[in-house]
Coordinates of C-alpha atoms in Angstrom, one line a residue:
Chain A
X9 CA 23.3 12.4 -26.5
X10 CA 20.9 11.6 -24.0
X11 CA 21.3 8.1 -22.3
X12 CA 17.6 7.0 -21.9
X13 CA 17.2 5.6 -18.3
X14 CA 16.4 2.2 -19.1
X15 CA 19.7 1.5 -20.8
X16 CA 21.7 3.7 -18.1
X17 CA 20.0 0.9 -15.9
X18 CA 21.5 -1.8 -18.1
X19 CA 24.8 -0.3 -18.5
X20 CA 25.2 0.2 -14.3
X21 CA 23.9 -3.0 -13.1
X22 CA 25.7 -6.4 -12.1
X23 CA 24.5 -8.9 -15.0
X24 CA 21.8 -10.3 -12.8
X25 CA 20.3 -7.2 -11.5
X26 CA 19.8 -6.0 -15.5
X27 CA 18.2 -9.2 -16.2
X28 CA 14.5 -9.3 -13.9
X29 CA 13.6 -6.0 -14.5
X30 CA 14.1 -6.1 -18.2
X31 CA 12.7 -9.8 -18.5
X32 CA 9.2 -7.5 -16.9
X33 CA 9.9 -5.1 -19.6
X34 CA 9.7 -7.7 -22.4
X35 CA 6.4 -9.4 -21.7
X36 CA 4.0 -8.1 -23.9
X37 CA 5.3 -4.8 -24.0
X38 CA 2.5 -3.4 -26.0
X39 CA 0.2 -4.1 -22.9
X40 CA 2.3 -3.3 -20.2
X41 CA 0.5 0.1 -18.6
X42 CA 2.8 0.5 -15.8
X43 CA 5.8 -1.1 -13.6
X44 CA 6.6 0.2 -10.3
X45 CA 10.0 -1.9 -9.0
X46 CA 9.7 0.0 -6.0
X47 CA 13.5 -0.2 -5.6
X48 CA 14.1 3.4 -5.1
X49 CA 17.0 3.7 -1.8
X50 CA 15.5 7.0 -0.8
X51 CA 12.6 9.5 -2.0
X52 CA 9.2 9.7 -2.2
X53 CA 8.6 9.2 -5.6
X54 CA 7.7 5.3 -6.9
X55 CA 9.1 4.7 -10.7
X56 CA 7.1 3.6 -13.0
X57 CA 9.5 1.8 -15.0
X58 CA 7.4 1.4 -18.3
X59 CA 7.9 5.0 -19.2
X60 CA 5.2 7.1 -18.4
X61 CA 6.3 9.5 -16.2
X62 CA 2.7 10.5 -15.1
X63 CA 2.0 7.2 -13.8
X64 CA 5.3 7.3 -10.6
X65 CA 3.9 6.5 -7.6
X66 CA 4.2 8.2 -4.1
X67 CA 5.0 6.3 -1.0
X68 CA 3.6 7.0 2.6
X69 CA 5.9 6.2 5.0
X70 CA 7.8 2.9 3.6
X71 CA 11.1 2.2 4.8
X72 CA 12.9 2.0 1.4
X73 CA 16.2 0.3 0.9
X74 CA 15.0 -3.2 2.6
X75 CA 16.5 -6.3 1.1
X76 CA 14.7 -7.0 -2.1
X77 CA 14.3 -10.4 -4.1
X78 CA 17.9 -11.3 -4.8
X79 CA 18.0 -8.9 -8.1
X80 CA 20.8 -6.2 -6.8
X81 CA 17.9 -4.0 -5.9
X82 CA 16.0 -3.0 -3.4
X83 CA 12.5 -3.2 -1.8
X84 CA 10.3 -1.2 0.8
X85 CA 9.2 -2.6 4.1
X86 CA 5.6 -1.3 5.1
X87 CA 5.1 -1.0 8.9
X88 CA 1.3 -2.6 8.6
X89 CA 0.3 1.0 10.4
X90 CA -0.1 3.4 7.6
X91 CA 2.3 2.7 4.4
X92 CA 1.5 2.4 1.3
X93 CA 2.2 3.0 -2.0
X94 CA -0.5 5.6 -4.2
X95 CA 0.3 4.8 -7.5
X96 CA -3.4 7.0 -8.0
X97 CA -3.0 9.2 -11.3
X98 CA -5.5 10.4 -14.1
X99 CA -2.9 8.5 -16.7
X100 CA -2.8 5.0 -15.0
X101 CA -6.4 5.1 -14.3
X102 CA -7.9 5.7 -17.6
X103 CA -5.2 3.4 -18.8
X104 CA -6.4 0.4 -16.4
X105 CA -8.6 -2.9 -18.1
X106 CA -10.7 -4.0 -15.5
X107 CA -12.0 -6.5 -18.2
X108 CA -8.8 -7.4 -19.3
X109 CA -5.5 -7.5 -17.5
X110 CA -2.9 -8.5 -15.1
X111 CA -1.2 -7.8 -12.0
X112 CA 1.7 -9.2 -10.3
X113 CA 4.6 -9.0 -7.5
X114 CA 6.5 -10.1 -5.0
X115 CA 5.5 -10.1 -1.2
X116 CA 7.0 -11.4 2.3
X117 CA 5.4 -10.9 5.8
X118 CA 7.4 -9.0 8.6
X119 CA 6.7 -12.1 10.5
X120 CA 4.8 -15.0 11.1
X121 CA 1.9 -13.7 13.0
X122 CA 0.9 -11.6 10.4
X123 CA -1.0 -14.8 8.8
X124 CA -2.8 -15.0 12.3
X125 CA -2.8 -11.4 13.2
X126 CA -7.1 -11.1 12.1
X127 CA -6.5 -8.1 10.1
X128 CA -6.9 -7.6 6.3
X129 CA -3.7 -6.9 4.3
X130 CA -4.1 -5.2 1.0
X131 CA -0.9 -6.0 -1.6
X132 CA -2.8 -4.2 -4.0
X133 CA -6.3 -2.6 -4.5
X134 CA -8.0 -1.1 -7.7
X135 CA -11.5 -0.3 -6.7
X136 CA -14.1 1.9 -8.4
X137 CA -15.8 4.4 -6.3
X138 CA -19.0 2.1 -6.3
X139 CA -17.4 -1.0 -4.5
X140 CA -19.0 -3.3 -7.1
X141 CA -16.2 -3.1 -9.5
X142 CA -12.8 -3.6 -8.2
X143 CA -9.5 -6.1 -8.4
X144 CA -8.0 -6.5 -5.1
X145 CA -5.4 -9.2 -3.7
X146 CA -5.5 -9.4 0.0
X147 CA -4.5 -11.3 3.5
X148 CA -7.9 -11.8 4.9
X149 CA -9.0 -11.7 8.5
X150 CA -8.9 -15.8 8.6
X151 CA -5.9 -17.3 9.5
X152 CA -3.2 -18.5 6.8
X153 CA -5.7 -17.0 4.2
X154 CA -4.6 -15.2 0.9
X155 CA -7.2 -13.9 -1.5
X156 CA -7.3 -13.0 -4.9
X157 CA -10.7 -10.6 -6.2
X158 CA -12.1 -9.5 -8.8
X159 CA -15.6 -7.7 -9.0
X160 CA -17.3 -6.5 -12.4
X161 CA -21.0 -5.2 -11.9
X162 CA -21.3 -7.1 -8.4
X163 CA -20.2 -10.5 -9.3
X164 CA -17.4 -11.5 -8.1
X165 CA -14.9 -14.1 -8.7
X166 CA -12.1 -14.7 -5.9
X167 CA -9.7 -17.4 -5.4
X168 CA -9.3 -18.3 -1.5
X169 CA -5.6 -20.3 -1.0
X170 CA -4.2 -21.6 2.4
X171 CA -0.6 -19.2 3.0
X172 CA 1.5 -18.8 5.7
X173 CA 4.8 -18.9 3.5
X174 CA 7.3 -16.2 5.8
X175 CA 9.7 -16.3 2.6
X176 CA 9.2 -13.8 -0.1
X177 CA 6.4 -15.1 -2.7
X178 CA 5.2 -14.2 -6.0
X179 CA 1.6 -13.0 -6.7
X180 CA 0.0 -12.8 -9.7
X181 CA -3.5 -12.7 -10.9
X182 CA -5.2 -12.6 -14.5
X183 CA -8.7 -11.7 -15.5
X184 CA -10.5 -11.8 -18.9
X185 CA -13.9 -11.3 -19.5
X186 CA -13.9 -11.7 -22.9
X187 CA -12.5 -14.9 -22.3
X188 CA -14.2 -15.3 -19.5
X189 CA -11.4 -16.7 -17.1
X190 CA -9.4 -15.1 -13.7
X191 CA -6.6 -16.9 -12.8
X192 CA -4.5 -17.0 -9.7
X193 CA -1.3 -17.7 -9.5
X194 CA 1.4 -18.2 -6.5
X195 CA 5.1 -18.8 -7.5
X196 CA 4.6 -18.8 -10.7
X197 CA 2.1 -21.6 -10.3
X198 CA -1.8 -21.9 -10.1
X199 CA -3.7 -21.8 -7.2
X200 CA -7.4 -22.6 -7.4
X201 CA -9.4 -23.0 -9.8
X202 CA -9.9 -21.1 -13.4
X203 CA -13.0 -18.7 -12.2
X204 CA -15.8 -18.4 -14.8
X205 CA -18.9 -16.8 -15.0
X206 CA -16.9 -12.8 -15.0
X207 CA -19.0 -9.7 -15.2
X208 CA -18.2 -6.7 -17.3
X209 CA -16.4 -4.3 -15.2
X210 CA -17.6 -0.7 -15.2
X211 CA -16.1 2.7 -14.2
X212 CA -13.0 4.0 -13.5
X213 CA -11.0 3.4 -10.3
X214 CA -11.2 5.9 -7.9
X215 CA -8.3 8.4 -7.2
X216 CA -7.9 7.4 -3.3
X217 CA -8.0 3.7 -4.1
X218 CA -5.6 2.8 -6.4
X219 CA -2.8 1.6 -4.5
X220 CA 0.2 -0.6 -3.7
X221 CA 0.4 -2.6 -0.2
X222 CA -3.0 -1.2 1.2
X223 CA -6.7 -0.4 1.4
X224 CA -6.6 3.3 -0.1
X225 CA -4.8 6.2 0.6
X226 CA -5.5 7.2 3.8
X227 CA -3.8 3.7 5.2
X228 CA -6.5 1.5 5.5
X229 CA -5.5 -2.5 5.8
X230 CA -2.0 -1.7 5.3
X231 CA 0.8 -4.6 4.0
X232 CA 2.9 -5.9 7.0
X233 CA 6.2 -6.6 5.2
X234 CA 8.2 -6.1 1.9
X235 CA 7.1 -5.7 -1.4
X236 CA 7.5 -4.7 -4.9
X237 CA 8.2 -5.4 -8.5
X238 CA 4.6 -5.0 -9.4
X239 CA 3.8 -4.3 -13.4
X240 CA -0.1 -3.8 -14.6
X241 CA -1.1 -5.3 -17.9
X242 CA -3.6 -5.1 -19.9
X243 CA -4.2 -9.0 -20.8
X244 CA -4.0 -11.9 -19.1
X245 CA -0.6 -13.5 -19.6
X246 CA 0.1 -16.9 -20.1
X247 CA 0.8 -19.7 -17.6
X248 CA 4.4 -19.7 -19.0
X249 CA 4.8 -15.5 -19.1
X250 CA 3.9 -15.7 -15.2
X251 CA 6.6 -18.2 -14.2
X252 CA 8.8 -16.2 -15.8
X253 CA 7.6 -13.2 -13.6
X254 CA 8.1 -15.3 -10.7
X255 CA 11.4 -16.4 -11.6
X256 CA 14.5 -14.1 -10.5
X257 CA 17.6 -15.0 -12.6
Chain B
X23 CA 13.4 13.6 19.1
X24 CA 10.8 11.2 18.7
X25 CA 9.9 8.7 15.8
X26 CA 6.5 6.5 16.4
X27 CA 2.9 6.7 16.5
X28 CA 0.6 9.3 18.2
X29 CA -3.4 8.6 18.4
X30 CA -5.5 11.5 18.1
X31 CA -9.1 11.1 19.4
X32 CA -11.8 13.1 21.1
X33 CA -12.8 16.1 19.2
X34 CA -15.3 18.2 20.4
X35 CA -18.2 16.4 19.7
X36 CA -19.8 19.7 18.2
X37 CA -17.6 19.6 15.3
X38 CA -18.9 19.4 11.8
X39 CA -16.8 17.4 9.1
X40 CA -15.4 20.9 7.6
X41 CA -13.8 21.1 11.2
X42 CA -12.8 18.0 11.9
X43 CA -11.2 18.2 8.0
X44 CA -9.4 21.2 9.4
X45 CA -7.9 19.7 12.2
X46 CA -6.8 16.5 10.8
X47 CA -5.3 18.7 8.2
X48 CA -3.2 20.6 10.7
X49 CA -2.0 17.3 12.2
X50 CA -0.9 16.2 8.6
X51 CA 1.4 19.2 9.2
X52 CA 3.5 18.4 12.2
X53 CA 6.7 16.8 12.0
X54 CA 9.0 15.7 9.6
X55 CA 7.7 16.6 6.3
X56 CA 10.4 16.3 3.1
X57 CA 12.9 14.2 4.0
X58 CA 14.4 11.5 1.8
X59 CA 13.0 9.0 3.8
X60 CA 9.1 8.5 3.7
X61 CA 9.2 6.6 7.1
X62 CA 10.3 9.8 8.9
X63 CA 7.9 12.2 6.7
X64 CA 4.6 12.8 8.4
X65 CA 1.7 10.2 7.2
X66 CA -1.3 9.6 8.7
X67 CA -4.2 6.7 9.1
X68 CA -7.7 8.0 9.7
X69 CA -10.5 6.1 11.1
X70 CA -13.1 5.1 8.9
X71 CA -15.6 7.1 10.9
X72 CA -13.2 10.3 10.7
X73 CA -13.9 10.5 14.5
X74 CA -9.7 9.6 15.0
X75 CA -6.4 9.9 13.6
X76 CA -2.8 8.3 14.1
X77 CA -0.1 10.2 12.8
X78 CA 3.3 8.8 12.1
X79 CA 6.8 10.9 11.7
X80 CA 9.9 12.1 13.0
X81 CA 8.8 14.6 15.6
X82 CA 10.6 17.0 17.7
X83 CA 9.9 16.4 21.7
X84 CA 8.7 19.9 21.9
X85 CA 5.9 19.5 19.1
X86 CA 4.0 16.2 20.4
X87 CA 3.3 17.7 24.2
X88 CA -0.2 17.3 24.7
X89 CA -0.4 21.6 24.8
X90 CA 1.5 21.5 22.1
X91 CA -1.2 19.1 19.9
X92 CA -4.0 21.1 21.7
X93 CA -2.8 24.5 20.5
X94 CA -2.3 23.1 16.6
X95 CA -6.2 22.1 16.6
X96 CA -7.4 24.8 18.4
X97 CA -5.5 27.5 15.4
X98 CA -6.5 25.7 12.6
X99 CA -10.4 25.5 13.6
X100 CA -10.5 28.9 15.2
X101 CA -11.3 28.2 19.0
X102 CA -9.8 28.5 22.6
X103 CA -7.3 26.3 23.4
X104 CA -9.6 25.0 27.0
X105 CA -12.6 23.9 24.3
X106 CA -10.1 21.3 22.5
X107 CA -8.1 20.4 25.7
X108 CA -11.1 19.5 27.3
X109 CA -12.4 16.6 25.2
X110 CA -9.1 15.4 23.7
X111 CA -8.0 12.0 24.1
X112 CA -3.9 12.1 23.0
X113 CA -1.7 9.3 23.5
X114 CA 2.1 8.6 22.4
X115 CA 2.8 5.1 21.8
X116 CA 5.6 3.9 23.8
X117 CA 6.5 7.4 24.0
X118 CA 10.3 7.9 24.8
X119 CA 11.7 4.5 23.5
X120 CA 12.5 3.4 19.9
X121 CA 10.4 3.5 16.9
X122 CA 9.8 -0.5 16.7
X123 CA 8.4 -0.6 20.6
X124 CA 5.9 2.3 19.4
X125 CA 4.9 0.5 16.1
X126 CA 4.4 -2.9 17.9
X127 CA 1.8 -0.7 20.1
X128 CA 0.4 0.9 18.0
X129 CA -0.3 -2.3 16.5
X130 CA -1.8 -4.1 19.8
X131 CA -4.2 -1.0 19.8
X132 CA -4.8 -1.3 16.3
X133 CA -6.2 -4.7 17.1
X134 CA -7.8 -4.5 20.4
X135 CA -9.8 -1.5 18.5
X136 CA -10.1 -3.7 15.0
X137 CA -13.8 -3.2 14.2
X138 CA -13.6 0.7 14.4
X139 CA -10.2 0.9 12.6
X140 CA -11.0 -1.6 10.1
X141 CA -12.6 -0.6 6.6
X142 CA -16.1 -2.1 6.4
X143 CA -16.0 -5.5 4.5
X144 CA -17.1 -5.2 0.9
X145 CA -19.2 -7.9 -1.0

């Protein structure tokens, strides 16, 4: 018989490795459209730990096998160059809730000029090919700036916070339009204030801009650091589900 | 054997985007290109204005000469070798030494050069 992967995981990990990546896998299941852990030691394919095979990723140049967040796994450095993760296919995109949703994960800078270095860094970027309708989360060109951003039909709603954390952080970012609410969350906590006023978002992401830890696929504003453990939802989770997420066992 | 950074730039201005296409394309294909580790497999970062590329792998010494580059573009868009040699601006970063002294280049030119490497802001 068949040992599905997820319980293989659970049978071959230390006690504490088993438990962050299956507390992911139990918030709000039903929503959950993808999880890339980005713990692979070697490869270019990215798991997408929810299930659906045609949603793995493929990484560009990251240096796998870099000390992750304390889980028995591991986590990619990106050289701030060219890496990046394209997580870009036909499944995940028509899957994705630009009205509804979630994203989250865990970052740390190579170093402590990269607040100050003046160049954007992407940790994640779903954009549709119009550039009015997008999610992004980003270190902007100002110093110590972290930015959360959502845009639906042109209006956009970002959260600007002061960062210049160099230990490994949790990200996180909710959006419903129905509710009409984006949140932003660092460590589990929130940062800002509740954004209102959302626009309905329209289209589907594009194929070369649906990517982990930079611009779009050709390396544009590429992450300068570690990253990963980053699941997609679509709904906003709670206050309480995302200190959980930000919480390593 | 060479891992870092090379920066591509100068075509020959008569080139249309099909040829410019080609010979990025070619460049895609130099280097390491299946191992297990991405950060040794070729991978590229084009300028926004497709006018320049850096290309990042695991290269053998013999394929990142400047005649060697030269002769790559000039097969894959069908011209003499002397009409890409003579407009080509090539540069190794830290060429010789260790893969962090050619990334922490790369990046200084990355930034000195920020506004043409950047993406254009949106909204």
């Amino acid at each position: 018989m068949e040992t599905p992967l997820i319980d293989f995981l659970f049978l071959k990990d230390a006690p504490r490795a088993r438990q962050y990546y299956k507390k992911v896998l139990g918030i709000d299941r039903a929503n959950l459209i993808a999880y890339w852990p980005l713990w692979e030691a070697s490869g270019s394919n990215a798991v997408n730990l929810e299930g659906t095979v045609a949603r793995d990723g493929t990484y560009s140049g990251a240096t796998l096998g870099q000390q992750g967040i304390g889980d028995g796994h591991s986590m990619p450095l990106f050289d701030g160059v060219n890496d990046l993760v394209n997580v870009n296919s036909a499944s995940f995109r028509s899957a994705f809730n630009g009205n509804e949703g979630t994203v989250a994960g865990w970052s740390i800078v190579s170093g402590a000029g990269v607040w100050t270095d003046g160049v954007e860094r992407q940790v994640m970027r779903f954009l549709v090919g119009d550039f009015i309708n997008f999610v992004f989360i980003r270190k902007t060109t100002g110093d110590n700036e972290f930015s959360f951003n959502r845009s639906a039909a042109g209006v956009g709603n970002n959260v600007d916070i002061t960062l210049s954390t160099t230990d490994l952080f949790h990200w996180a970012w909710t959006w419903s339009d129905s509710a009409d609410q984006a949140i932003a969350y660092i460590d589990g906590l929130q940062v800002g204030s509740i954004q209102t006023g959302l626009s309905t978002f329209a289209g589907t992401i594009a194929s070369d801009r649906t990517v982990l830890f930079a611009a779009d696929s050709g390396g544009q504003e590429p992450w300068s650091g570690r990253g990963g453990h980053v699941p997609v939802w679509t709904a906003p989770l709670s206050a309480a589900a995302i200190l959980d997420l930000a919480t390593v066992p | 054997m060479f891992r870092g950074y090379l920066l591509i730039e100068g075509l020959p201005p008569g080139f249309t985007a099909t040829d410019r296409r080609q010979a990025w394309d070619a460049l895609h294909r130099i280097g390491k290109q299946d191992t297990p580790d991405p950060h040794r497999n070729n991978h590229i970062r084009l300028r926004p204005d497709s006018l320049a590329q850096i290309v990042e792998a695991e290269f053998d010494d013999s394929e990142i000469t400047r005649s060697a580059i030269v002769a790559v573009i000039a097969q894959a868009v069908g011209l003499p070798e002397a009409a890409i040699n003579a407009t080509l601006d090539y540069t190794i970063f830290a060429e010789g030494q260790e893969w962090e002294q050619s990334r922490l280049d790369c990046l200084v030119f990355l930034k000195t050069n920020q506004a043409a490497w950047d993406a254009p802001l949106e909204n």
